[in-house]
């Protein structure tokens, strides 16, 4: 039994398909799970309740923690440590392996131009501090020999039908509405993006590779990072619209935050856009002989398949 906590999310639904390579026993857990494969077991659960987390994990061999909470600091501080602790406790009790799908918020600000699994941990944001806390919880349990677990870490991601992606929200959707695509702060800086089908395939590989546990892995990402302007050009060219861009400066983000709750959460993360942001997945690519999807192909597939 392989169980996905947060199964309705961007990665969860694609991961469910990938796991059929390894098992026909797949349990999908969320508030309102929907079948991806004909044989999927559905378990509706409120994962803020530790008892329901344990129920979801009981009988599992591998658990994938892919939950996506509302993008606000208050929610993250309140919910993430509780969920991580409940998940760790249940995995230990039921002897299940844990795969945690993580982001890069915990890395030092000076590591952003070239991130590897060995980059220093020193989060420059409050959200990053939450991510460090929960990653430390997992790895501490692993080092103590209580838990078999690993961290699968992704850059910002994009892909078909991915409404949580910055590229979909302010580039693709803006173009569809006849508006200029947006970028944050500086469009001449490189910015890596992980393609969601690659991320899901790689997460399934890691979960089913015994010697991958006990480590952090960067999920496969095209090493040829593009600038914001170059990335937008791929979209405008493929969608046959003028190659224009509107760059949102920090003052405008703060102003928008007065009216839009999501924008209120963004200023502390803008260090990821005022310098190069390059994500190195060579450890995974080498170990598993994996070639990440190029940005050119990924953008083409994203546009073709997004409804």
PDB file of C-alpha atoms in Angstrom:
ATOM      1  CA  UNK A   1       0.000   0.000   0.000  1.00  0.00           C
ATOM      2  CA  UNK A   2       1.337   3.416  -1.014  1.00  0.00           C
ATOM      3  CA  UNK A   3      -0.552   6.379   0.405  1.00  0.00           C
ATOM      4  CA  UNK A   4      -0.680   9.986  -0.795  1.00  0.00           C
ATOM      5  CA  UNK A   5      -1.569  12.601   1.817  1.00  0.00           C
ATOM      6  CA  UNK A   6      -2.837  15.616  -0.113  1.00  0.00           C
ATOM      7  CA  UNK A   7      -3.858  13.555  -3.116  1.00  0.00           C
ATOM      8  CA  UNK A   8      -5.936  16.199  -4.896  1.00  0.00           C
ATOM      9  CA  UNK A   9      -3.026  18.597  -5.311  1.00  0.00           C
ATOM     10  CA  UNK A  10      -0.925  19.438  -8.330  1.00  0.00           C
ATOM     11  CA  UNK A  11       1.651  16.719  -7.729  1.00  0.00           C
ATOM     12  CA  UNK A  12      -0.638  14.192  -6.034  1.00  0.00           C
ATOM     13  CA  UNK A  13      -2.826  13.393  -9.018  1.00  0.00           C
ATOM     14  CA  UNK A  14       0.185  12.909 -11.317  1.00  0.00           C
ATOM     15  CA  UNK A  15       2.024  10.877  -8.672  1.00  0.00           C
ATOM     16  CA  UNK A  16      -0.958   8.523  -8.368  1.00  0.00           C
ATOM     17  CA  UNK A  17      -0.528   7.606 -12.040  1.00  0.00           C
ATOM     18  CA  UNK A  18       3.226   7.128 -11.679  1.00  0.00           C
ATOM     19  CA  UNK A  19       2.853   4.811  -8.678  1.00  0.00           C
ATOM     20  CA  UNK A  20       1.020   2.228 -10.796  1.00  0.00           C
ATOM     21  CA  UNK A  21       4.476   1.230 -12.077  1.00  0.00           C
ATOM     22  CA  UNK A  22       5.207  -0.102  -8.583  1.00  0.00           C
ATOM     23  CA  UNK A  23       1.884  -1.117  -7.026  1.00  0.00           C
ATOM     24  CA  UNK A  24      -1.831  -1.508  -7.622  1.00  0.00           C
ATOM     25  CA  UNK A  25      -2.577  -0.623  -3.975  1.00  0.00           C
ATOM     26  CA  UNK A  26      -2.773   3.158  -3.861  1.00  0.00           C
ATOM     27  CA  UNK A  27      -4.652   5.115  -1.197  1.00  0.00           C
ATOM     28  CA  UNK A  28      -5.627   8.709  -1.919  1.00  0.00           C
ATOM     29  CA  UNK A  29      -6.217  10.897   1.125  1.00  0.00           C
ATOM     30  CA  UNK A  30      -7.639  14.429   1.170  1.00  0.00           C
ATOM     31  CA  UNK A  31     -10.827  16.170   2.232  1.00  0.00           C
ATOM     32  CA  UNK A  32     -12.571  15.007  -0.918  1.00  0.00           C
ATOM     33  CA  UNK A  33     -10.339  12.542  -2.800  1.00  0.00           C
ATOM     34  CA  UNK A  34     -11.105  11.580  -6.387  1.00  0.00           C
ATOM     35  CA  UNK A  35      -9.987   8.455  -8.191  1.00  0.00           C
ATOM     36  CA  UNK A  36      -7.073   8.764 -10.605  1.00  0.00           C
ATOM     37  CA  UNK A  37      -6.714   5.029 -11.270  1.00  0.00           C
ATOM     38  CA  UNK A  38      -9.587   2.528 -11.309  1.00  0.00           C
ATOM     39  CA  UNK A  39      -8.215   0.595  -8.325  1.00  0.00           C
ATOM     40  CA  UNK A  40      -7.480   3.589  -6.072  1.00  0.00           C
ATOM     41  CA  UNK A  41      -8.715   3.441  -2.483  1.00  0.00           C
ATOM     42  CA  UNK A  42     -10.272   6.748  -1.414  1.00  0.00           C
ATOM     43  CA  UNK A  43     -10.079   7.948   2.172  1.00  0.00           C
ATOM     44  CA  UNK A  44     -11.648  11.329   2.983  1.00  0.00           C
ATOM     45  CA  UNK A  45      -9.848  12.868   5.960  1.00  0.00           C
ATOM     46  CA  UNK A  46      -9.221  16.100   7.809  1.00  0.00           C
ATOM     47  CA  UNK A  47      -5.433  15.989   8.102  1.00  0.00           C
ATOM     48  CA  UNK A  48      -5.418  18.648  10.821  1.00  0.00           C
ATOM     49  CA  UNK A  49      -6.675  15.857  13.129  1.00  0.00           C
ATOM     50  CA  UNK A  50      -3.812  13.541  14.248  1.00  0.00           C
ATOM     51  CA  UNK A  51      -6.252  10.649  14.734  1.00  0.00           C
ATOM     52  CA  UNK A  52      -7.357  10.898  11.107  1.00  0.00           C
ATOM     53  CA  UNK A  53      -3.720  11.155   9.983  1.00  0.00           C
ATOM     54  CA  UNK A  54      -2.994   7.894  11.790  1.00  0.00           C
ATOM     55  CA  UNK A  55      -6.044   6.236  10.263  1.00  0.00           C
ATOM     56  CA  UNK A  56      -4.882   7.348   6.810  1.00  0.00           C
ATOM     57  CA  UNK A  57      -1.395   5.916   7.323  1.00  0.00           C
ATOM     58  CA  UNK A  58      -2.331   2.602   8.992  1.00  0.00           C
ATOM     59  CA  UNK A  59      -1.484  -0.317   6.693  1.00  0.00           C
ATOM     60  CA  UNK A  60       0.765   1.757   4.410  1.00  0.00           C
ATOM     61  CA  UNK A  61       4.241   0.732   3.274  1.00  0.00           C
ATOM     62  CA  UNK A  62       5.131   4.152   1.817  1.00  0.00           C
ATOM     63  CA  UNK A  63       3.517   7.516   2.631  1.00  0.00           C
ATOM     64  CA  UNK A  64       3.917  10.611   0.458  1.00  0.00           C
ATOM     65  CA  UNK A  65       3.319  13.912   2.269  1.00  0.00           C
ATOM     66  CA  UNK A  66       2.174  16.341  -0.430  1.00  0.00           C
ATOM     67  CA  UNK A  67      -0.259  18.544   1.467  1.00  0.00           C
ATOM     68  CA  UNK A  68      -0.543  22.169   0.342  1.00  0.00           C
ATOM     69  CA  UNK A  69      -1.894  24.551   2.952  1.00  0.00           C
ATOM     70  CA  UNK A  70      -3.255  28.019   2.277  1.00  0.00           C
ATOM     71  CA  UNK A  71      -0.334  30.314   1.420  1.00  0.00           C
ATOM     72  CA  UNK A  72      -0.344  32.408   4.590  1.00  0.00           C
ATOM     73  CA  UNK A  73       2.265  32.526   7.337  1.00  0.00           C
ATOM     74  CA  UNK A  74      -0.290  32.162  10.128  1.00  0.00           C
ATOM     75  CA  UNK A  75      -1.739  28.969   8.627  1.00  0.00           C
ATOM     76  CA  UNK A  76       1.712  27.504   7.993  1.00  0.00           C
ATOM     77  CA  UNK A  77       2.890  28.213  11.556  1.00  0.00           C
ATOM     78  CA  UNK A  78      -0.259  26.706  13.005  1.00  0.00           C
ATOM     79  CA  UNK A  79      -0.743  23.658  10.788  1.00  0.00           C
ATOM     80  CA  UNK A  80       2.567  22.461   9.358  1.00  0.00           C
ATOM     81  CA  UNK A  81       4.396  21.408  12.556  1.00  0.00           C
ATOM     82  CA  UNK A  82       1.277  19.610  13.837  1.00  0.00           C
ATOM     83  CA  UNK A  83       0.809  17.713  10.581  1.00  0.00           C
ATOM     84  CA  UNK A  84       4.481  16.779  10.320  1.00  0.00           C
ATOM     85  CA  UNK A  85       4.554  15.497  13.901  1.00  0.00           C
ATOM     86  CA  UNK A  86       1.344  13.497  13.408  1.00  0.00           C
ATOM     87  CA  UNK A  87       2.685  12.032  10.160  1.00  0.00           C
ATOM     88  CA  UNK A  88       6.047  11.087  11.674  1.00  0.00           C
ATOM     89  CA  UNK A  89       4.376   9.500  14.716  1.00  0.00           C
ATOM     90  CA  UNK A  90       1.950   7.478  12.581  1.00  0.00           C
ATOM     91  CA  UNK A  91       4.691   6.326  10.185  1.00  0.00           C
ATOM     92  CA  UNK A  92       6.816   5.149  13.113  1.00  0.00           C
ATOM     93  CA  UNK A  93       3.857   3.377  14.751  1.00  0.00           C
ATOM     94  CA  UNK A  94       2.827   1.601  11.531  1.00  0.00           C
ATOM     95  CA  UNK A  95       6.355   1.041  10.198  1.00  0.00           C
ATOM     96  CA  UNK A  96       5.722   3.080   7.030  1.00  0.00           C
ATOM     97  CA  UNK A  97       8.384   4.906   5.038  1.00  0.00           C
ATOM     98  CA  UNK A  98       7.878   8.660   4.588  1.00  0.00           C
ATOM     99  CA  UNK A  99       8.560  10.770   1.488  1.00  0.00           C
ATOM    100  CA  UNK A 100       8.162  14.510   2.092  1.00  0.00           C
ATOM    101  CA  UNK A 101       7.721  16.812  -0.917  1.00  0.00           C
ATOM    102  CA  UNK A 102       9.489  20.031   0.063  1.00  0.00           C
ATOM    103  CA  UNK A 103      10.471  23.424  -1.384  1.00  0.00           C
ATOM    104  CA  UNK A 104      13.605  25.607  -1.239  1.00  0.00           C
ATOM    105  CA  UNK A 105      12.473  28.242   1.272  1.00  0.00           C
ATOM    106  CA  UNK A 106      14.861  27.000   3.981  1.00  0.00           C
ATOM    107  CA  UNK A 107      18.063  27.708   2.023  1.00  0.00           C
ATOM    108  CA  UNK A 108      20.335  30.654   2.831  1.00  0.00           C
ATOM    109  CA  UNK A 109      19.715  33.716   0.689  1.00  0.00           C
ATOM    110  CA  UNK A 110      23.239  33.468  -0.744  1.00  0.00           C
ATOM    111  CA  UNK A 111      22.622  29.880  -1.882  1.00  0.00           C
ATOM    112  CA  UNK A 112      19.753  30.856  -4.195  1.00  0.00           C
ATOM    113  CA  UNK A 113      21.965  31.460  -7.274  1.00  0.00           C
ATOM    114  CA  UNK A 114      23.109  27.803  -7.123  1.00  0.00           C
ATOM    115  CA  UNK A 115      21.119  25.467  -4.882  1.00  0.00           C
ATOM    116  CA  UNK A 116      22.279  21.920  -4.163  1.00  0.00           C
ATOM    117  CA  UNK A 117      21.305  19.394  -1.485  1.00  0.00           C
ATOM    118  CA  UNK A 118      24.304  20.644   0.523  1.00  0.00           C
ATOM    119  CA  UNK A 119      23.392  24.337   0.422  1.00  0.00           C
ATOM    120  CA  UNK A 120      23.438  26.019   3.849  1.00  0.00           C
ATOM    121  CA  UNK A 121      20.177  26.050   5.781  1.00  0.00           C
ATOM    122  CA  UNK A 122      19.430  29.584   6.965  1.00  0.00           C
ATOM    123  CA  UNK A 123      15.961  30.744   5.865  1.00  0.00           C
ATOM    124  CA  UNK A 124      15.641  34.488   5.203  1.00  0.00           C
ATOM    125  CA  UNK A 125      11.835  34.472   5.509  1.00  0.00           C
ATOM    126  CA  UNK A 126       9.309  33.510   8.164  1.00  0.00           C
ATOM    127  CA  UNK A 127       7.749  30.941   5.839  1.00  0.00           C
ATOM    128  CA  UNK A 128      11.234  29.532   5.326  1.00  0.00           C
ATOM    129  CA  UNK A 129      11.606  29.144   9.085  1.00  0.00           C
ATOM    130  CA  UNK A 130       8.503  26.959   9.128  1.00  0.00           C
ATOM    131  CA  UNK A 131       9.956  24.832   6.310  1.00  0.00           C
ATOM    132  CA  UNK A 132      13.241  24.442   8.199  1.00  0.00           C
ATOM    133  CA  UNK A 133      11.361  23.409  11.348  1.00  0.00           C
ATOM    134  CA  UNK A 134       9.403  20.631   9.645  1.00  0.00           C
ATOM    135  CA  UNK A 135      12.372  19.378   7.584  1.00  0.00           C
ATOM    136  CA  UNK A 136      14.429  19.231  10.799  1.00  0.00           C
ATOM    137  CA  UNK A 137      11.662  17.254  12.510  1.00  0.00           C
ATOM    138  CA  UNK A 138      11.703  14.618   9.776  1.00  0.00           C
ATOM    139  CA  UNK A 139      15.486  14.321   9.502  1.00  0.00           C
ATOM    140  CA  UNK A 140      15.894  14.199  13.302  1.00  0.00           C
ATOM    141  CA  UNK A 141      13.567  11.191  13.441  1.00  0.00           C
ATOM    142  CA  UNK A 142      15.575   9.586  10.611  1.00  0.00           C
ATOM    143  CA  UNK A 143      18.930  10.223  12.331  1.00  0.00           C
ATOM    144  CA  UNK A 144      17.580   8.794  15.589  1.00  0.00           C
ATOM    145  CA  UNK A 145      16.786   5.575  13.724  1.00  0.00           C
ATOM    146  CA  UNK A 146      13.065   5.844  14.458  1.00  0.00           C
ATOM    147  CA  UNK A 147      11.889   6.649  10.918  1.00  0.00           C
ATOM    148  CA  UNK A 148      12.761   5.642   7.370  1.00  0.00           C
ATOM    149  CA  UNK A 149      12.240   8.872   5.455  1.00  0.00           C
ATOM    150  CA  UNK A 150      13.541  11.167   2.745  1.00  0.00           C
ATOM    151  CA  UNK A 151      12.991  14.689   1.464  1.00  0.00           C
ATOM    152  CA  UNK A 152      12.215  15.287  -2.222  1.00  0.00           C
ATOM    153  CA  UNK A 153      12.803  18.972  -2.867  1.00  0.00           C
ATOM    154  CA  UNK A 154      11.468  20.959  -5.827  1.00  0.00           C
ATOM    155  CA  UNK A 155      12.088  24.397  -7.275  1.00  0.00           C
ATOM    156  CA  UNK A 156       9.051  26.521  -8.136  1.00  0.00           C
ATOM    157  CA  UNK A 157       7.057  24.295 -10.443  1.00  0.00           C
ATOM    158  CA  UNK A 158       4.980  24.453 -13.597  1.00  0.00           C
ATOM    159  CA  UNK A 159       3.111  22.015 -15.820  1.00  0.00           C
ATOM    160  CA  UNK A 160      -0.275  21.158 -17.336  1.00  0.00           C
ATOM    161  CA  UNK A 161      -3.355  22.196 -15.312  1.00  0.00           C
ATOM    162  CA  UNK A 162      -1.198  23.572 -12.519  1.00  0.00           C
ATOM    163  CA  UNK A 163      -3.118  26.508 -11.081  1.00  0.00           C
ATOM    164  CA  UNK A 164      -0.715  26.801  -8.139  1.00  0.00           C
ATOM    165  CA  UNK A 165       2.106  27.743 -10.487  1.00  0.00           C
ATOM    166  CA  UNK A 166       3.325  31.320 -10.789  1.00  0.00           C
ATOM    167  CA  UNK A 167       3.871  30.715 -14.521  1.00  0.00           C
ATOM    168  CA  UNK A 168       0.279  29.583 -15.027  1.00  0.00           C
ATOM    169  CA  UNK A 169      -1.295  32.279 -12.872  1.00  0.00           C
ATOM    170  CA  UNK A 170       0.460  35.423 -14.101  1.00  0.00           C
ATOM    171  CA  UNK A 171       1.948  34.373 -17.442  1.00  0.00           C
ATOM    172  CA  UNK A 172      -0.332  31.822 -19.157  1.00  0.00           C
ATOM    173  CA  UNK A 173      -3.644  33.107 -17.740  1.00  0.00           C
ATOM    174  CA  UNK A 174      -2.751  36.751 -18.386  1.00  0.00           C
ATOM    175  CA  UNK A 175      -1.962  35.952 -22.009  1.00  0.00           C
ATOM    176  CA  UNK A 176      -5.275  34.069 -22.344  1.00  0.00           C
ATOM    177  CA  UNK A 177      -7.068  37.182 -21.031  1.00  0.00           C
ATOM    178  CA  UNK A 178      -5.274  39.442 -23.512  1.00  0.00           C
ATOM    179  CA  UNK A 179      -3.113  40.986 -20.783  1.00  0.00           C
ATOM    180  CA  UNK A 180       0.650  41.306 -20.574  1.00  0.00           C
ATOM    181  CA  UNK A 181       2.375  38.446 -18.748  1.00  0.00           C
ATOM    182  CA  UNK A 182       3.802  39.489 -15.375  1.00  0.00           C
ATOM    183  CA  UNK A 183       7.081  38.890 -13.586  1.00  0.00           C
ATOM    184  CA  UNK A 184       8.351  39.929 -10.174  1.00  0.00           C
ATOM    185  CA  UNK A 185      11.118  42.483  -9.474  1.00  0.00           C
ATOM    186  CA  UNK A 186      13.733  41.676 -12.166  1.00  0.00           C
ATOM    187  CA  UNK A 187      13.022  39.798 -15.399  1.00  0.00           C
ATOM    188  CA  UNK A 188      16.708  39.595 -16.375  1.00  0.00           C
ATOM    189  CA  UNK A 189      17.567  37.104 -13.603  1.00  0.00           C
ATOM    190  CA  UNK A 190      17.608  33.331 -14.144  1.00  0.00           C
ATOM    191  CA  UNK A 191      14.860  31.333 -12.453  1.00  0.00           C
ATOM    192  CA  UNK A 192      14.625  27.523 -12.391  1.00  0.00           C
ATOM    193  CA  UNK A 193      11.263  25.769 -12.605  1.00  0.00           C
ATOM    194  CA  UNK A 194      10.613  22.062 -12.021  1.00  0.00           C
ATOM    195  CA  UNK A 195       8.219  20.418 -14.489  1.00  0.00           C
ATOM    196  CA  UNK A 196       5.449  18.685 -12.507  1.00  0.00           C
ATOM    197  CA  UNK A 197       5.374  15.420 -14.557  1.00  0.00           C
ATOM    198  CA  UNK A 198       9.137  15.078 -13.944  1.00  0.00           C
ATOM    199  CA  UNK A 199       8.672  15.841 -10.235  1.00  0.00           C
ATOM    200  CA  UNK A 200       5.940  13.216  -9.857  1.00  0.00           C
ATOM    201  CA  UNK A 201       7.880  10.528 -11.736  1.00  0.00           C
ATOM    202  CA  UNK A 202      10.985  11.220  -9.678  1.00  0.00           C
ATOM    203  CA  UNK A 203       9.058  11.210  -6.383  1.00  0.00           C
ATOM    204  CA  UNK A 204       7.683   7.751  -7.255  1.00  0.00           C
ATOM    205  CA  UNK A 205      11.185   6.541  -8.116  1.00  0.00           C
ATOM    206  CA  UNK A 206      12.576   7.792  -4.792  1.00  0.00           C
ATOM    207  CA  UNK A 207       9.750   6.275  -2.757  1.00  0.00           C
ATOM    208  CA  UNK A 208      10.449   2.883  -4.324  1.00  0.00           C
ATOM    209  CA  UNK A 209      14.251   2.957  -4.084  1.00  0.00           C
ATOM    210  CA  UNK A 210      15.366   1.577  -0.678  1.00  0.00           C
ATOM    211  CA  UNK A 211      18.805   3.212  -0.685  1.00  0.00           C
ATOM    212  CA  UNK A 212      17.362   6.642  -1.496  1.00  0.00           C
ATOM    213  CA  UNK A 213      16.061   6.999   2.078  1.00  0.00           C
ATOM    214  CA  UNK A 214      17.836   8.984   4.757  1.00  0.00           C
ATOM    215  CA  UNK A 215      18.750  11.718   2.270  1.00  0.00           C
ATOM    216  CA  UNK A 216      17.593  14.947   0.631  1.00  0.00           C
ATOM    217  CA  UNK A 217      17.085  14.831  -3.140  1.00  0.00           C
ATOM    218  CA  UNK A 218      16.560  17.680  -5.580  1.00  0.00           C
ATOM    219  CA  UNK A 219      13.926  16.649  -8.091  1.00  0.00           C
ATOM    220  CA  UNK A 220      14.945  16.702 -11.789  1.00  0.00           C
ATOM    221  CA  UNK A 221      14.978  20.196 -13.262  1.00  0.00           C
ATOM    222  CA  UNK A 222      16.351  21.484 -16.575  1.00  0.00           C
ATOM    223  CA  UNK A 223      19.875  22.753 -15.816  1.00  0.00           C
ATOM    224  CA  UNK A 224      19.596  25.422 -18.521  1.00  0.00           C
ATOM    225  CA  UNK A 225      17.830  27.974 -16.327  1.00  0.00           C
ATOM    226  CA  UNK A 226      16.238  30.834 -18.259  1.00  0.00           C
ATOM    227  CA  UNK A 227      15.700  34.440 -17.260  1.00  0.00           C
ATOM    228  CA  UNK A 228      12.162  35.598 -16.584  1.00  0.00           C
ATOM    229  CA  UNK A 229      12.110  37.343 -19.947  1.00  0.00           C
ATOM    230  CA  UNK A 230      13.340  34.221 -21.773  1.00  0.00           C
ATOM    231  CA  UNK A 231      10.762  32.033 -20.031  1.00  0.00           C
ATOM    232  CA  UNK A 232       7.936  34.399 -20.915  1.00  0.00           C
ATOM    233  CA  UNK A 233       9.166  34.473 -24.512  1.00  0.00           C
ATOM    234  CA  UNK A 234       8.615  30.709 -24.721  1.00  0.00           C
ATOM    235  CA  UNK A 235       4.965  31.256 -23.748  1.00  0.00           C
ATOM    236  CA  UNK A 236       4.363  34.263 -26.010  1.00  0.00           C
ATOM    237  CA  UNK A 237       5.953  32.516 -28.998  1.00  0.00           C
ATOM    238  CA  UNK A 238       3.970  29.294 -28.453  1.00  0.00           C
ATOM    239  CA  UNK A 239       0.723  31.253 -27.926  1.00  0.00           C
ATOM    240  CA  UNK A 240       1.437  33.544 -30.878  1.00  0.00           C
ATOM    241  CA  UNK A 241       1.157  36.867 -29.045  1.00  0.00           C
ATOM    242  CA  UNK A 242       3.486  39.895 -28.846  1.00  0.00           C
ATOM    243  CA  UNK A 243       6.547  39.348 -26.674  1.00  0.00           C
ATOM    244  CA  UNK A 244       5.709  41.887 -23.974  1.00  0.00           C
ATOM    245  CA  UNK A 245       6.095  41.778 -20.212  1.00  0.00           C
ATOM    246  CA  UNK A 246       5.022  43.799 -17.179  1.00  0.00           C
ATOM    247  CA  UNK A 247       7.448  43.600 -14.237  1.00  0.00           C
ATOM    248  CA  UNK A 248       5.905  44.248 -10.813  1.00  0.00           C
ATOM    249  CA  UNK A 249       8.247  46.293  -8.580  1.00  0.00           C
ATOM    250  CA  UNK A 250       8.306  45.786  -4.809  1.00  0.00           C
ATOM    251  CA  UNK A 251       6.340  48.973  -4.071  1.00  0.00           C
ATOM    252  CA  UNK A 252       3.489  47.789  -6.273  1.00  0.00           C
ATOM    253  CA  UNK A 253       3.445  44.336  -4.657  1.00  0.00           C
ATOM    254  CA  UNK A 254       3.097  45.985  -1.248  1.00  0.00           C
ATOM    255  CA  UNK A 255       0.346  48.243  -2.541  1.00  0.00           C
ATOM    256  CA  UNK A 256      -1.537  45.286  -4.031  1.00  0.00           C
ATOM    257  CA  UNK A 257      -1.158  43.523  -0.697  1.00  0.00           C
ATOM    258  CA  UNK A 258      -3.484  46.082   0.849  1.00  0.00           C
ATOM    259  CA  UNK A 259      -6.299  44.692  -1.309  1.00  0.00           C
ATOM    260  CA  UNK A 260      -5.206  41.131  -2.199  1.00  0.00           C
ATOM    261  CA  UNK A 261      -4.356  38.730   0.658  1.00  0.00           C
ATOM    262  CA  UNK A 262      -2.108  36.544  -1.519  1.00  0.00           C
ATOM    263  CA  UNK A 263       0.012  39.537  -2.581  1.00  0.00           C
ATOM    264  CA  UNK A 264       0.413  40.441   1.090  1.00  0.00           C
ATOM    265  CA  UNK A 265       2.340  37.177   1.510  1.00  0.00           C
ATOM    266  CA  UNK A 266       4.760  37.832  -1.359  1.00  0.00           C
ATOM    267  CA  UNK A 267       7.204  40.631  -0.369  1.00  0.00           C
ATOM    268  CA  UNK A 268       9.245  38.472   2.044  1.00  0.00           C
ATOM    269  CA  UNK A 269       9.820  35.961  -0.786  1.00  0.00           C
ATOM    270  CA  UNK A 270      11.035  38.502  -3.350  1.00  0.00           C
ATOM    271  CA  UNK A 271      14.691  37.712  -2.671  1.00  0.00           C
ATOM    272  CA  UNK A 272      14.002  34.765  -4.985  1.00  0.00           C
ATOM    273  CA  UNK A 273      13.418  37.163  -7.888  1.00  0.00           C
ATOM    274  CA  UNK A 274      15.988  39.929  -7.370  1.00  0.00           C
ATOM    275  CA  UNK A 275      18.902  37.565  -8.090  1.00  0.00           C
ATOM    276  CA  UNK A 276      19.520  34.371 -10.067  1.00  0.00           C
ATOM    277  CA  UNK A 277      17.608  31.354  -8.681  1.00  0.00           C
ATOM    278  CA  UNK A 278      19.223  28.188 -10.043  1.00  0.00           C
ATOM    279  CA  UNK A 279      18.274  24.703  -8.834  1.00  0.00           C
ATOM    280  CA  UNK A 280      20.826  21.901  -9.327  1.00  0.00           C
ATOM    281  CA  UNK A 281      19.389  18.364  -9.603  1.00  0.00           C
ATOM    282  CA  UNK A 282      22.546  16.648 -10.852  1.00  0.00           C
ATOM    283  CA  UNK A 283      22.598  14.250  -7.860  1.00  0.00           C
ATOM    284  CA  UNK A 284      19.260  12.740  -8.896  1.00  0.00           C
ATOM    285  CA  UNK A 285      19.928  12.918 -12.637  1.00  0.00           C
ATOM    286  CA  UNK A 286      23.213  11.037 -12.241  1.00  0.00           C
ATOM    287  CA  UNK A 287      21.950   8.423  -9.754  1.00  0.00           C
ATOM    288  CA  UNK A 288      18.873   7.551 -11.839  1.00  0.00           C
ATOM    289  CA  UNK A 289      20.165   8.401 -15.326  1.00  0.00           C
ATOM    290  CA  UNK A 290      17.299  10.876 -15.699  1.00  0.00           C
ATOM    291  CA  UNK A 291      17.088  13.631 -18.307  1.00  0.00           C
ATOM    292  CA  UNK A 292      14.745  16.436 -17.185  1.00  0.00           C
ATOM    293  CA  UNK A 293      12.216  17.870 -19.637  1.00  0.00           C
ATOM    294  CA  UNK A 294      13.579  20.991 -21.337  1.00  0.00           C
ATOM    295  CA  UNK A 295      11.804  24.286 -20.768  1.00  0.00           C
ATOM    296  CA  UNK A 296      11.008  24.456 -24.466  1.00  0.00           C
ATOM    297  CA  UNK A 297       9.228  21.085 -24.402  1.00  0.00           C
ATOM    298  CA  UNK A 298       7.658  21.670 -20.981  1.00  0.00           C
ATOM    299  CA  UNK A 299       6.097  24.990 -22.000  1.00  0.00           C
ATOM    300  CA  UNK A 300       4.799  23.447 -25.222  1.00  0.00           C
ATOM    301  CA  UNK A 301       3.163  20.556 -23.320  1.00  0.00           C
ATOM    302  CA  UNK A 302       1.842  22.847 -20.591  1.00  0.00           C
ATOM    303  CA  UNK A 303       0.046  25.086 -23.098  1.00  0.00           C
ATOM    304  CA  UNK A 304      -1.264  22.132 -25.124  1.00  0.00           C
ATOM    305  CA  UNK A 305      -2.697  20.302 -22.094  1.00  0.00           C
ATOM    306  CA  UNK A 306      -3.925  23.113 -19.826  1.00  0.00           C
ATOM    307  CA  UNK A 307      -7.695  23.461 -19.951  1.00  0.00           C
TER     308      UNK A 307
END
